[in-house]
mmCIF file of C-alpha atoms in Angstrom:
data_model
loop_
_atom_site.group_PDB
_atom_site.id
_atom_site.type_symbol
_atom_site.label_atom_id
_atom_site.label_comp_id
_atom_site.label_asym_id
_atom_site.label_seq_id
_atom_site.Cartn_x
_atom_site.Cartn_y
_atom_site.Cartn_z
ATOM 1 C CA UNK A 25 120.584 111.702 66.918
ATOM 2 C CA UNK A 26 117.399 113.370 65.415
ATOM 3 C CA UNK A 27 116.355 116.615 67.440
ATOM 4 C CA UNK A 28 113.677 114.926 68.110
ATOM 5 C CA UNK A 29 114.991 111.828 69.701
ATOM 6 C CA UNK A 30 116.940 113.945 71.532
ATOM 7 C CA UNK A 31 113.897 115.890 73.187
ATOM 8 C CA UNK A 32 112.424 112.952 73.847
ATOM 9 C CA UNK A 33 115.303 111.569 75.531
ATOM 10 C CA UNK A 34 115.275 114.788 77.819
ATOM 11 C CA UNK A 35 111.677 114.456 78.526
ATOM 12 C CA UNK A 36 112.147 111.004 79.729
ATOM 13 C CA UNK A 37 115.601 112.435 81.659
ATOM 14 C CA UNK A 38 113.554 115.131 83.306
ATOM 15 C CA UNK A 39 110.556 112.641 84.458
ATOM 16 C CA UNK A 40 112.613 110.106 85.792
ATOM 17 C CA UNK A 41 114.455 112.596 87.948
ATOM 18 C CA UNK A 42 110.820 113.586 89.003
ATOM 19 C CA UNK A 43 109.362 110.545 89.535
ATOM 20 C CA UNK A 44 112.686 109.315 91.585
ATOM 21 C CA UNK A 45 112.315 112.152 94.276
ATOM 22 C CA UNK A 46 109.105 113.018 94.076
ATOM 23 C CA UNK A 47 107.061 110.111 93.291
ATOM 24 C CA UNK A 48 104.982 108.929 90.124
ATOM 25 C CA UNK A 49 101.706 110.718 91.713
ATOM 26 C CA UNK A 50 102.786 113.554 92.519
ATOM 27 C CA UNK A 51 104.877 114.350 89.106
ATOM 28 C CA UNK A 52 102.945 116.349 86.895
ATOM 29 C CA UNK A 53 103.301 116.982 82.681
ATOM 30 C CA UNK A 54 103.141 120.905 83.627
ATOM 31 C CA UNK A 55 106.465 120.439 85.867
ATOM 32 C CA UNK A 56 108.205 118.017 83.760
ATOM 33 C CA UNK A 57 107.387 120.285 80.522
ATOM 34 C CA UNK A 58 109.074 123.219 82.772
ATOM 35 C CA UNK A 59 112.251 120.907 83.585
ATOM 36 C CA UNK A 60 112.382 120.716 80.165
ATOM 37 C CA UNK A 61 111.757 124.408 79.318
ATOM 38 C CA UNK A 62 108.665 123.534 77.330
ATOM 39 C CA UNK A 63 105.299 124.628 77.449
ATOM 40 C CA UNK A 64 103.142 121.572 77.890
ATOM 41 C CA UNK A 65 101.801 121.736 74.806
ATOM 42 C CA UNK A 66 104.928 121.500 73.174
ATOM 43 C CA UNK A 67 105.287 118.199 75.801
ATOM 44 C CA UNK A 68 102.190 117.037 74.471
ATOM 45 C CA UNK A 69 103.609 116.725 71.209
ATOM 46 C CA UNK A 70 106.023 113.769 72.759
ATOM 47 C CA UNK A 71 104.090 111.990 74.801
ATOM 48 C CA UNK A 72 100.305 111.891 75.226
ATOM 49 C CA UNK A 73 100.436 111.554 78.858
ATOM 50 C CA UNK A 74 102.136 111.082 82.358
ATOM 51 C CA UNK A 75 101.884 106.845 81.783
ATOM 52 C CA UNK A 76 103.378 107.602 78.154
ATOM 53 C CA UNK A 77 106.881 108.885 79.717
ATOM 54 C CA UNK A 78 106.617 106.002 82.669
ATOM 55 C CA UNK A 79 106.538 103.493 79.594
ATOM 56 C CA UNK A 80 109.070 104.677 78.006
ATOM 57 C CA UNK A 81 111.399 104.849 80.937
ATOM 58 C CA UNK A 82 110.448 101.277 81.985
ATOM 59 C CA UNK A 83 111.153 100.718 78.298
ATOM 60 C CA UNK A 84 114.899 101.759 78.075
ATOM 61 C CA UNK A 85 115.455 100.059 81.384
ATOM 62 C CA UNK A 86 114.250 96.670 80.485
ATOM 63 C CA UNK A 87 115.564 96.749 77.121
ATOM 64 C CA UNK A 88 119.278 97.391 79.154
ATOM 65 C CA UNK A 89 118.137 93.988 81.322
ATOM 66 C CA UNK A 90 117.031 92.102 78.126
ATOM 67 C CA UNK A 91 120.628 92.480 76.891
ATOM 68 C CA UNK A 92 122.171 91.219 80.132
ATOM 69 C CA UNK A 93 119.968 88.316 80.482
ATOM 70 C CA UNK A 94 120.771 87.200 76.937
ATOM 71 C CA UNK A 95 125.015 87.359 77.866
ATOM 72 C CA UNK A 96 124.062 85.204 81.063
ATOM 73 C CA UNK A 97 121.931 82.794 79.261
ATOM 74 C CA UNK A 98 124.558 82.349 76.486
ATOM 75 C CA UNK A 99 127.638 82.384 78.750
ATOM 76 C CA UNK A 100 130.340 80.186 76.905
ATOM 77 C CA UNK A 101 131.903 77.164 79.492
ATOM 78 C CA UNK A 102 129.060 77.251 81.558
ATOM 79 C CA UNK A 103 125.959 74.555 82.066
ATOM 80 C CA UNK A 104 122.845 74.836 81.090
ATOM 81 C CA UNK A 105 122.643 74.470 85.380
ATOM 82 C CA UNK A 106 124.586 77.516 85.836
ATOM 83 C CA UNK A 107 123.328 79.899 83.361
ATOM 84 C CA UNK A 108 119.459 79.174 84.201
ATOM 85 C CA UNK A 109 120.146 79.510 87.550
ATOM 86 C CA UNK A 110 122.714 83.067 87.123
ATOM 87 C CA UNK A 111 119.522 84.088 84.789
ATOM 88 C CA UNK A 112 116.764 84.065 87.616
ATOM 89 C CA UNK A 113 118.832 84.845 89.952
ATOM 90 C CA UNK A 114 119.698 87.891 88.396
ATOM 91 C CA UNK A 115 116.029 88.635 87.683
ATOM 92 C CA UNK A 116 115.070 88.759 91.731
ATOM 93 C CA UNK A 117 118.237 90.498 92.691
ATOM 94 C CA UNK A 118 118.018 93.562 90.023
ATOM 95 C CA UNK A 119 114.057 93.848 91.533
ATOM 96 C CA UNK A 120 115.405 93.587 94.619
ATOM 97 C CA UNK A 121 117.916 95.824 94.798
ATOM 98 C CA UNK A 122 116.685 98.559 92.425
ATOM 99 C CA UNK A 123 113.369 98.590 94.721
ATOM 100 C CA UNK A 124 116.190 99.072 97.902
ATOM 101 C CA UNK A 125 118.030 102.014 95.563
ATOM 102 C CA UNK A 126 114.971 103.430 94.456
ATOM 103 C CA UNK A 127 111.671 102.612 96.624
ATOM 104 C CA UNK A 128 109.317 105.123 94.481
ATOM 105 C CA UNK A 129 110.277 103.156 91.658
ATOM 106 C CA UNK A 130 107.779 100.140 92.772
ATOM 107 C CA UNK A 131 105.030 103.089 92.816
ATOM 108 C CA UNK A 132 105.594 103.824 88.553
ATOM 109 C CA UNK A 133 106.063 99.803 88.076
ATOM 110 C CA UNK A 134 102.507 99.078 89.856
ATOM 111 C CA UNK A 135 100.848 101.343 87.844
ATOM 112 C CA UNK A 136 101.937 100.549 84.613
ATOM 113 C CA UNK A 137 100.972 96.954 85.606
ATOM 114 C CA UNK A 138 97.941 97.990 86.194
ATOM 115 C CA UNK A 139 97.071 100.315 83.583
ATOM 116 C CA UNK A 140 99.242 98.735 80.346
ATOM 117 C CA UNK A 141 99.123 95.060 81.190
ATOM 118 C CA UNK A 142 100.362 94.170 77.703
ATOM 119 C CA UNK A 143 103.713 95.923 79.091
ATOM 120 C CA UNK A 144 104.175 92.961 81.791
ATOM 121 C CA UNK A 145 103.025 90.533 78.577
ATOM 122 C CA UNK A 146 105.731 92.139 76.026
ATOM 123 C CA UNK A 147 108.337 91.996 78.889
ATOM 124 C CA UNK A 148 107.289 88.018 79.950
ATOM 125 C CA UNK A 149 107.336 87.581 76.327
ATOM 126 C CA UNK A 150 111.230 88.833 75.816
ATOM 127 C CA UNK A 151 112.549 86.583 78.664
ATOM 128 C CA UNK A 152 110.404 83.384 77.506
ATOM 129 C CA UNK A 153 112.160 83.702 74.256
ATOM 130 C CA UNK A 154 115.568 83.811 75.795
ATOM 131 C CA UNK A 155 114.565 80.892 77.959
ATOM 132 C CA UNK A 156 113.827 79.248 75.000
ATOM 133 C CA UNK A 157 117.146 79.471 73.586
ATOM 134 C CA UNK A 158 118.735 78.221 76.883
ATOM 135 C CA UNK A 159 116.280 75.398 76.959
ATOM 136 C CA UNK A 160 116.978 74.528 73.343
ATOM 137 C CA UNK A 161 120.696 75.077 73.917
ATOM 138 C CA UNK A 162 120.436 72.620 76.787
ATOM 139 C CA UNK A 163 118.468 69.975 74.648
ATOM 140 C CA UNK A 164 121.013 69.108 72.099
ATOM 141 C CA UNK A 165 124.237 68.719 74.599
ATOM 142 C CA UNK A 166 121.963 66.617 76.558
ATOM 143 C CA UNK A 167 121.920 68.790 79.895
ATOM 144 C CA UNK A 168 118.449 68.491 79.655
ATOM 145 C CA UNK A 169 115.186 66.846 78.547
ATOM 146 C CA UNK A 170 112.570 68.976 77.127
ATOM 147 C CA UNK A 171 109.288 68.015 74.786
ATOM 148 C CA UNK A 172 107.995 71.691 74.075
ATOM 149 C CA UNK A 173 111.047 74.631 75.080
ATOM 150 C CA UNK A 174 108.068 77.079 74.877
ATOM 151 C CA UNK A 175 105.553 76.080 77.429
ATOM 152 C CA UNK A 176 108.813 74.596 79.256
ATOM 153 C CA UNK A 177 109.532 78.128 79.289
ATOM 154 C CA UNK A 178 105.981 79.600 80.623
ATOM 155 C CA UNK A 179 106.127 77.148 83.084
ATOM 156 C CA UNK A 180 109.435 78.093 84.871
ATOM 157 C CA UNK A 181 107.953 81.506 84.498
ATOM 158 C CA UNK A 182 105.302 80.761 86.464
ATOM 159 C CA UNK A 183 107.339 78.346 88.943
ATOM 160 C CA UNK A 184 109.046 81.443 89.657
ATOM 161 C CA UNK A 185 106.739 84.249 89.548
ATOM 162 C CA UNK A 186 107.247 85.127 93.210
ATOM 163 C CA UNK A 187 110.357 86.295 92.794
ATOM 164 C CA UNK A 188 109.769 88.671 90.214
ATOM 165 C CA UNK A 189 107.009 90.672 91.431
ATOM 166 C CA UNK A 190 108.037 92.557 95.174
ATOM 167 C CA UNK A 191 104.317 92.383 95.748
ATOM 168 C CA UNK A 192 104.288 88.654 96.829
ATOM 169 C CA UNK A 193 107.154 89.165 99.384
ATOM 170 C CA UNK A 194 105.469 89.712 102.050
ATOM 171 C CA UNK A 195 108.841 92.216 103.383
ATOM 172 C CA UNK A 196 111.195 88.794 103.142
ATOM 173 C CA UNK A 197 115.183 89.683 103.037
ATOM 174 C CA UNK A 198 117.371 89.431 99.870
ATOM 175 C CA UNK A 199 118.988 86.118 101.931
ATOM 176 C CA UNK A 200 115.757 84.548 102.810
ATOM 177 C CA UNK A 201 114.229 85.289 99.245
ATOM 178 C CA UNK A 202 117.474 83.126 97.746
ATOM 179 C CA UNK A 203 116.969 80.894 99.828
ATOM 180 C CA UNK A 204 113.592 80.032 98.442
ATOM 181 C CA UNK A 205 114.698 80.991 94.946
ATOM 182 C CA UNK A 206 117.354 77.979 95.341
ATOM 183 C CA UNK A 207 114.596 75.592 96.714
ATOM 184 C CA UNK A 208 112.394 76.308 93.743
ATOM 185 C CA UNK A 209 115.609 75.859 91.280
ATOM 186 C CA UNK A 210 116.800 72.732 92.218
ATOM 187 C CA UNK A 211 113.238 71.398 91.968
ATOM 188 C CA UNK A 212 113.114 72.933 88.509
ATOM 189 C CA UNK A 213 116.594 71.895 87.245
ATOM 190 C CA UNK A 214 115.963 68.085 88.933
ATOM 191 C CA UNK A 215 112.913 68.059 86.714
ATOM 192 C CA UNK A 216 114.980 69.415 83.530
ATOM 193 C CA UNK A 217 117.929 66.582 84.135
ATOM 194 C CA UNK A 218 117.595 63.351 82.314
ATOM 195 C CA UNK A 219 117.323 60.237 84.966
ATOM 196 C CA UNK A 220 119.820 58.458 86.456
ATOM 197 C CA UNK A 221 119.400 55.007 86.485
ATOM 198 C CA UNK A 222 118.302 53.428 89.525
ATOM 199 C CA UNK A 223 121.624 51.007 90.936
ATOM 200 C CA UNK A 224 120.404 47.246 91.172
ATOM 201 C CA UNK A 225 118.880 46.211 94.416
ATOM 202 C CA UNK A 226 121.263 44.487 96.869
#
Protein backbone atom coordinates (compact mmCIF):
# COMPACT_ATOMS: atom_id res chain seq x y z
CA UNK A 1 0.00 0.00 0.00
CA UNK A 2 1.29 3.57 -0.88
CA UNK A 3 2.52 5.52 2.35
CA UNK A 4 0.09 7.54 1.65
CA UNK A 5 -2.89 5.31 1.59
CA UNK A 6 -1.66 4.06 4.51
CA UNK A 7 -1.80 7.52 6.46
CA UNK A 8 -4.90 8.01 5.28
CA UNK A 9 -6.14 4.81 6.42
CA UNK A 10 -4.80 5.78 10.01
CA UNK A 11 -6.41 9.09 9.90
CA UNK A 12 -9.69 7.56 9.20
CA UNK A 13 -8.65 4.67 12.08
CA UNK A 14 -7.93 7.41 14.56
CA UNK A 15 -11.34 9.48 13.80
CA UNK A 16 -13.53 6.72 13.93
CA UNK A 17 -12.20 5.69 17.30
CA UNK A 18 -12.95 9.43 18.17
CA UNK A 19 -16.06 9.88 16.83
CA UNK A 20 -17.25 6.30 18.42
CA UNK A 21 -16.52 7.46 22.10
CA UNK A 22 -16.58 10.79 21.90
CA UNK A 23 -19.04 11.86 19.44
CA UNK A 24 -18.84 13.54 15.85
CA UNK A 25 -19.14 17.18 17.63
CA UNK A 26 -17.02 17.00 19.93
CA UNK A 27 -13.99 15.32 17.77
CA UNK A 28 -11.72 17.81 16.64
CA UNK A 29 -8.86 17.75 13.47
CA UNK A 30 -6.27 19.09 16.26
CA UNK A 31 -6.95 15.74 18.41
CA UNK A 32 -7.29 13.38 15.64
CA UNK A 33 -3.96 14.92 13.95
CA UNK A 34 -2.37 14.16 17.61
CA UNK A 35 -3.80 10.42 17.58
CA UNK A 36 -2.09 10.30 14.61
CA UNK A 37 1.16 12.04 15.71
CA UNK A 38 0.69 14.76 13.12
CA UNK A 39 0.60 18.29 13.29
CA UNK A 40 -2.66 19.40 11.77
CA UNK A 41 -1.24 20.79 9.05
CA UNK A 42 0.29 17.77 8.01
CA UNK A 43 -3.67 16.37 8.58
CA UNK A 44 -4.72 18.99 6.40
CA UNK A 45 -2.84 17.61 3.70
CA UNK A 46 -5.38 14.38 3.84
CA UNK A 47 -8.42 15.63 4.36
CA UNK A 48 -9.74 19.20 4.11
CA UNK A 49 -11.93 18.90 7.02
CA UNK A 50 -13.72 17.06 9.98
CA UNK A 51 -16.87 16.02 7.27
CA UNK A 52 -13.92 14.90 4.82
CA UNK A 53 -12.79 11.93 7.32
CA UNK A 54 -16.75 11.24 8.29
CA UNK A 55 -17.13 10.61 4.39
CA UNK A 56 -14.66 8.59 4.03
CA UNK A 57 -15.46 6.37 6.94
CA UNK A 58 -19.14 6.16 5.84
CA UNK A 59 -17.42 5.39 2.55
CA UNK A 60 -15.46 2.15 3.45
CA UNK A 61 -18.45 1.03 5.45
CA UNK A 62 -21.00 1.16 2.77
CA UNK A 63 -18.78 0.00 0.16
CA UNK A 64 -18.36 -3.38 2.76
CA UNK A 65 -22.56 -3.38 2.66
CA UNK A 66 -22.65 -2.84 -1.17
CA UNK A 67 -20.72 -6.12 -1.48
CA UNK A 68 -23.05 -8.04 0.83
CA UNK A 69 -26.15 -6.84 -0.70
CA UNK A 70 -24.93 -7.87 -4.14
CA UNK A 71 -24.16 -11.88 -2.65
CA UNK A 72 -27.86 -11.70 -1.20
CA UNK A 73 -29.39 -10.37 -4.28
CA UNK A 74 -27.56 -12.95 -6.47
CA UNK A 75 -27.92 -15.92 -4.08
CA UNK A 76 -27.96 -19.13 -6.37
CA UNK A 77 -31.35 -21.59 -5.51
CA UNK A 78 -33.15 -18.90 -4.15
CA UNK A 79 -36.41 -16.78 -5.57
CA UNK A 80 -36.50 -13.71 -6.71
CA UNK A 81 -39.14 -13.72 -3.30
CA UNK A 82 -36.43 -14.64 -1.06
CA UNK A 83 -33.53 -12.67 -2.11
CA UNK A 84 -35.60 -9.22 -2.35
CA UNK A 85 -36.94 -9.84 0.76
CA UNK A 86 -33.18 -11.19 2.61
CA UNK A 87 -31.97 -7.79 0.69
CA UNK A 88 -34.24 -5.23 2.66
CA UNK A 89 -34.31 -7.01 5.34
CA UNK A 90 -30.81 -6.87 5.72
CA UNK A 91 -30.82 -3.13 4.96
CA UNK A 92 -33.14 -2.26 8.30
CA UNK A 93 -31.42 -4.76 10.48
CA UNK A 94 -27.59 -3.57 9.77
CA UNK A 95 -29.24 0.26 10.61
CA UNK A 96 -30.74 -1.16 13.28
CA UNK A 97 -28.37 -2.87 14.95
CA UNK A 98 -25.24 -0.82 14.18
CA UNK A 99 -27.33 2.30 15.64
CA UNK A 100 -27.89 -0.30 18.99
CA UNK A 101 -23.79 -1.10 18.81
CA UNK A 102 -22.89 2.27 18.15
CA UNK A 103 -25.59 5.11 19.07
CA UNK A 104 -23.06 8.16 18.21
CA UNK A 105 -22.87 6.71 14.95
CA UNK A 106 -26.55 8.14 13.97
CA UNK A 107 -24.95 11.66 15.12
CA UNK A 108 -21.92 11.43 11.98
CA UNK A 109 -24.76 9.76 9.58
CA UNK A 110 -27.25 12.89 10.18
CA UNK A 111 -24.80 15.20 9.40
CA UNK A 112 -23.42 13.99 6.43
CA UNK A 113 -27.09 13.78 5.27
CA UNK A 114 -27.38 16.97 5.85
CA UNK A 115 -24.36 18.57 4.72
CA UNK A 116 -23.30 16.08 1.49
CA UNK A 117 -26.73 15.05 0.29
CA UNK A 118 -25.24 13.67 -2.93
CA UNK A 119 -23.68 10.99 -0.36
CA UNK A 120 -27.38 9.59 0.46
CA UNK A 121 -27.91 10.01 -3.67
CA UNK A 122 -24.53 7.97 -4.59
CA UNK A 123 -25.48 5.39 -1.87
CA UNK A 124 -29.51 5.15 -3.18
CA UNK A 125 -27.91 5.04 -6.45
CA UNK A 126 -25.59 1.73 -5.66
CA UNK A 127 -28.56 -0.27 -4.22
CA UNK A 128 -31.07 0.82 -7.17
CA UNK A 129 -28.61 -0.69 -9.49
CA UNK A 130 -28.43 -3.93 -7.63
CA UNK A 131 -32.20 -3.92 -7.45
CA UNK A 132 -32.12 -3.66 -10.91
CA UNK A 133 -30.30 -6.72 -11.49
CA UNK A 134 -32.64 -8.68 -9.12
CA UNK A 135 -35.60 -7.21 -10.87
CA UNK A 136 -34.17 -8.07 -14.27
CA UNK A 137 -33.04 -11.45 -12.95
CA UNK A 138 -36.61 -12.01 -11.84
CA UNK A 139 -38.11 -10.90 -15.30
CA UNK A 140 -36.76 -13.54 -17.52
CA UNK A 141 -37.54 -16.78 -15.13
CA UNK A 142 -40.88 -15.30 -14.90
CA UNK A 143 -40.95 -14.66 -10.97
CA UNK A 144 -41.99 -11.44 -11.84
CA UNK A 145 -43.59 -8.81 -14.10
CA UNK A 146 -41.82 -5.65 -14.59
CA UNK A 147 -42.22 -2.77 -17.55
CA UNK A 148 -39.24 -0.40 -16.45
CA UNK A 149 -36.61 -2.43 -13.63
CA UNK A 150 -35.34 1.16 -12.98
CA UNK A 151 -38.18 3.20 -11.71
CA UNK A 152 -39.47 -0.39 -10.45
CA UNK A 153 -36.47 0.00 -8.50
CA UNK A 154 -36.96 3.81 -7.14
CA UNK A 155 -40.20 2.87 -6.31
CA UNK A 156 -39.52 -0.03 -3.82
CA UNK A 157 -36.98 2.44 -2.60
CA UNK A 158 -39.34 4.69 -1.71
CA UNK A 159 -42.06 1.97 -0.56
CA UNK A 160 -39.50 1.27 1.89
CA UNK A 161 -37.82 4.33 2.90
CA UNK A 162 -38.94 4.04 6.52
CA UNK A 163 -36.95 1.45 7.23
CA UNK A 164 -33.82 2.79 6.19
CA UNK A 165 -33.61 6.00 7.84
CA UNK A 166 -33.84 5.52 12.12
CA UNK A 167 -35.28 9.00 11.97
CA UNK A 168 -38.85 7.87 10.95
CA UNK A 169 -39.04 5.24 13.80
CA UNK A 170 -40.49 6.96 16.08
CA UNK A 171 -38.29 4.49 19.00
CA UNK A 172 -40.27 1.21 17.38
CA UNK A 173 -38.43 -2.31 18.34
CA UNK A 174 -36.35 -4.41 15.86
CA UNK A 175 -39.67 -7.00 16.13
CA UNK A 176 -42.27 -4.42 15.58
CA UNK A 177 -40.17 -2.67 12.73
CA UNK A 178 -40.23 -6.39 10.83
CA UNK A 179 -43.27 -6.64 11.36
CA UNK A 180 -44.12 -3.66 9.25
CA UNK A 181 -41.18 -4.35 6.96
CA UNK A 182 -43.09 -7.81 6.13
CA UNK A 183 -46.48 -5.94 5.65
CA UNK A 184 -44.91 -3.56 3.19
CA UNK A 185 -43.08 -6.71 1.35
CA UNK A 186 -45.77 -8.82 0.71
CA UNK A 187 -47.66 -5.84 -0.72
CA UNK A 188 -44.61 -5.18 -2.87
CA UNK A 189 -43.83 -8.78 -3.95
CA UNK A 190 -47.95 -9.38 -4.58
CA UNK A 191 -47.60 -6.44 -6.92
CA UNK A 192 -44.26 -7.93 -8.60
CA UNK A 193 -46.06 -11.62 -9.12
CA UNK A 194 -47.76 -12.25 -12.37
CA UNK A 195 -51.74 -13.00 -11.78
CA UNK A 196 -53.30 -15.95 -11.07
CA UNK A 197 -56.19 -16.61 -12.88
CA UNK A 198 -59.37 -16.10 -11.29
CA UNK A 199 -61.18 -20.03 -10.86
CA UNK A 200 -64.64 -20.03 -12.78
CA UNK A 201 -67.62 -18.96 -10.80
CA UNK A 202 -69.67 -21.80 -9.26
Amino acid sequence: MPVKDRVRCQIVDAAKKRFSHFGYAKTTMAEVATDCSMSPGNLYRFFPGKLDIAEAIATEDYEKHLDHLRKLANSPGKTARARLSELLFEELRRTYHKLEKDPRAYEMARVISQERPQFANWMLRNEREILVGLLNDAVSRGEFIVEDAELTAEMIQSATMKFRYPQLWSKLSLPKLEHELEGVMKLVIDGLSPRRPCPPAP
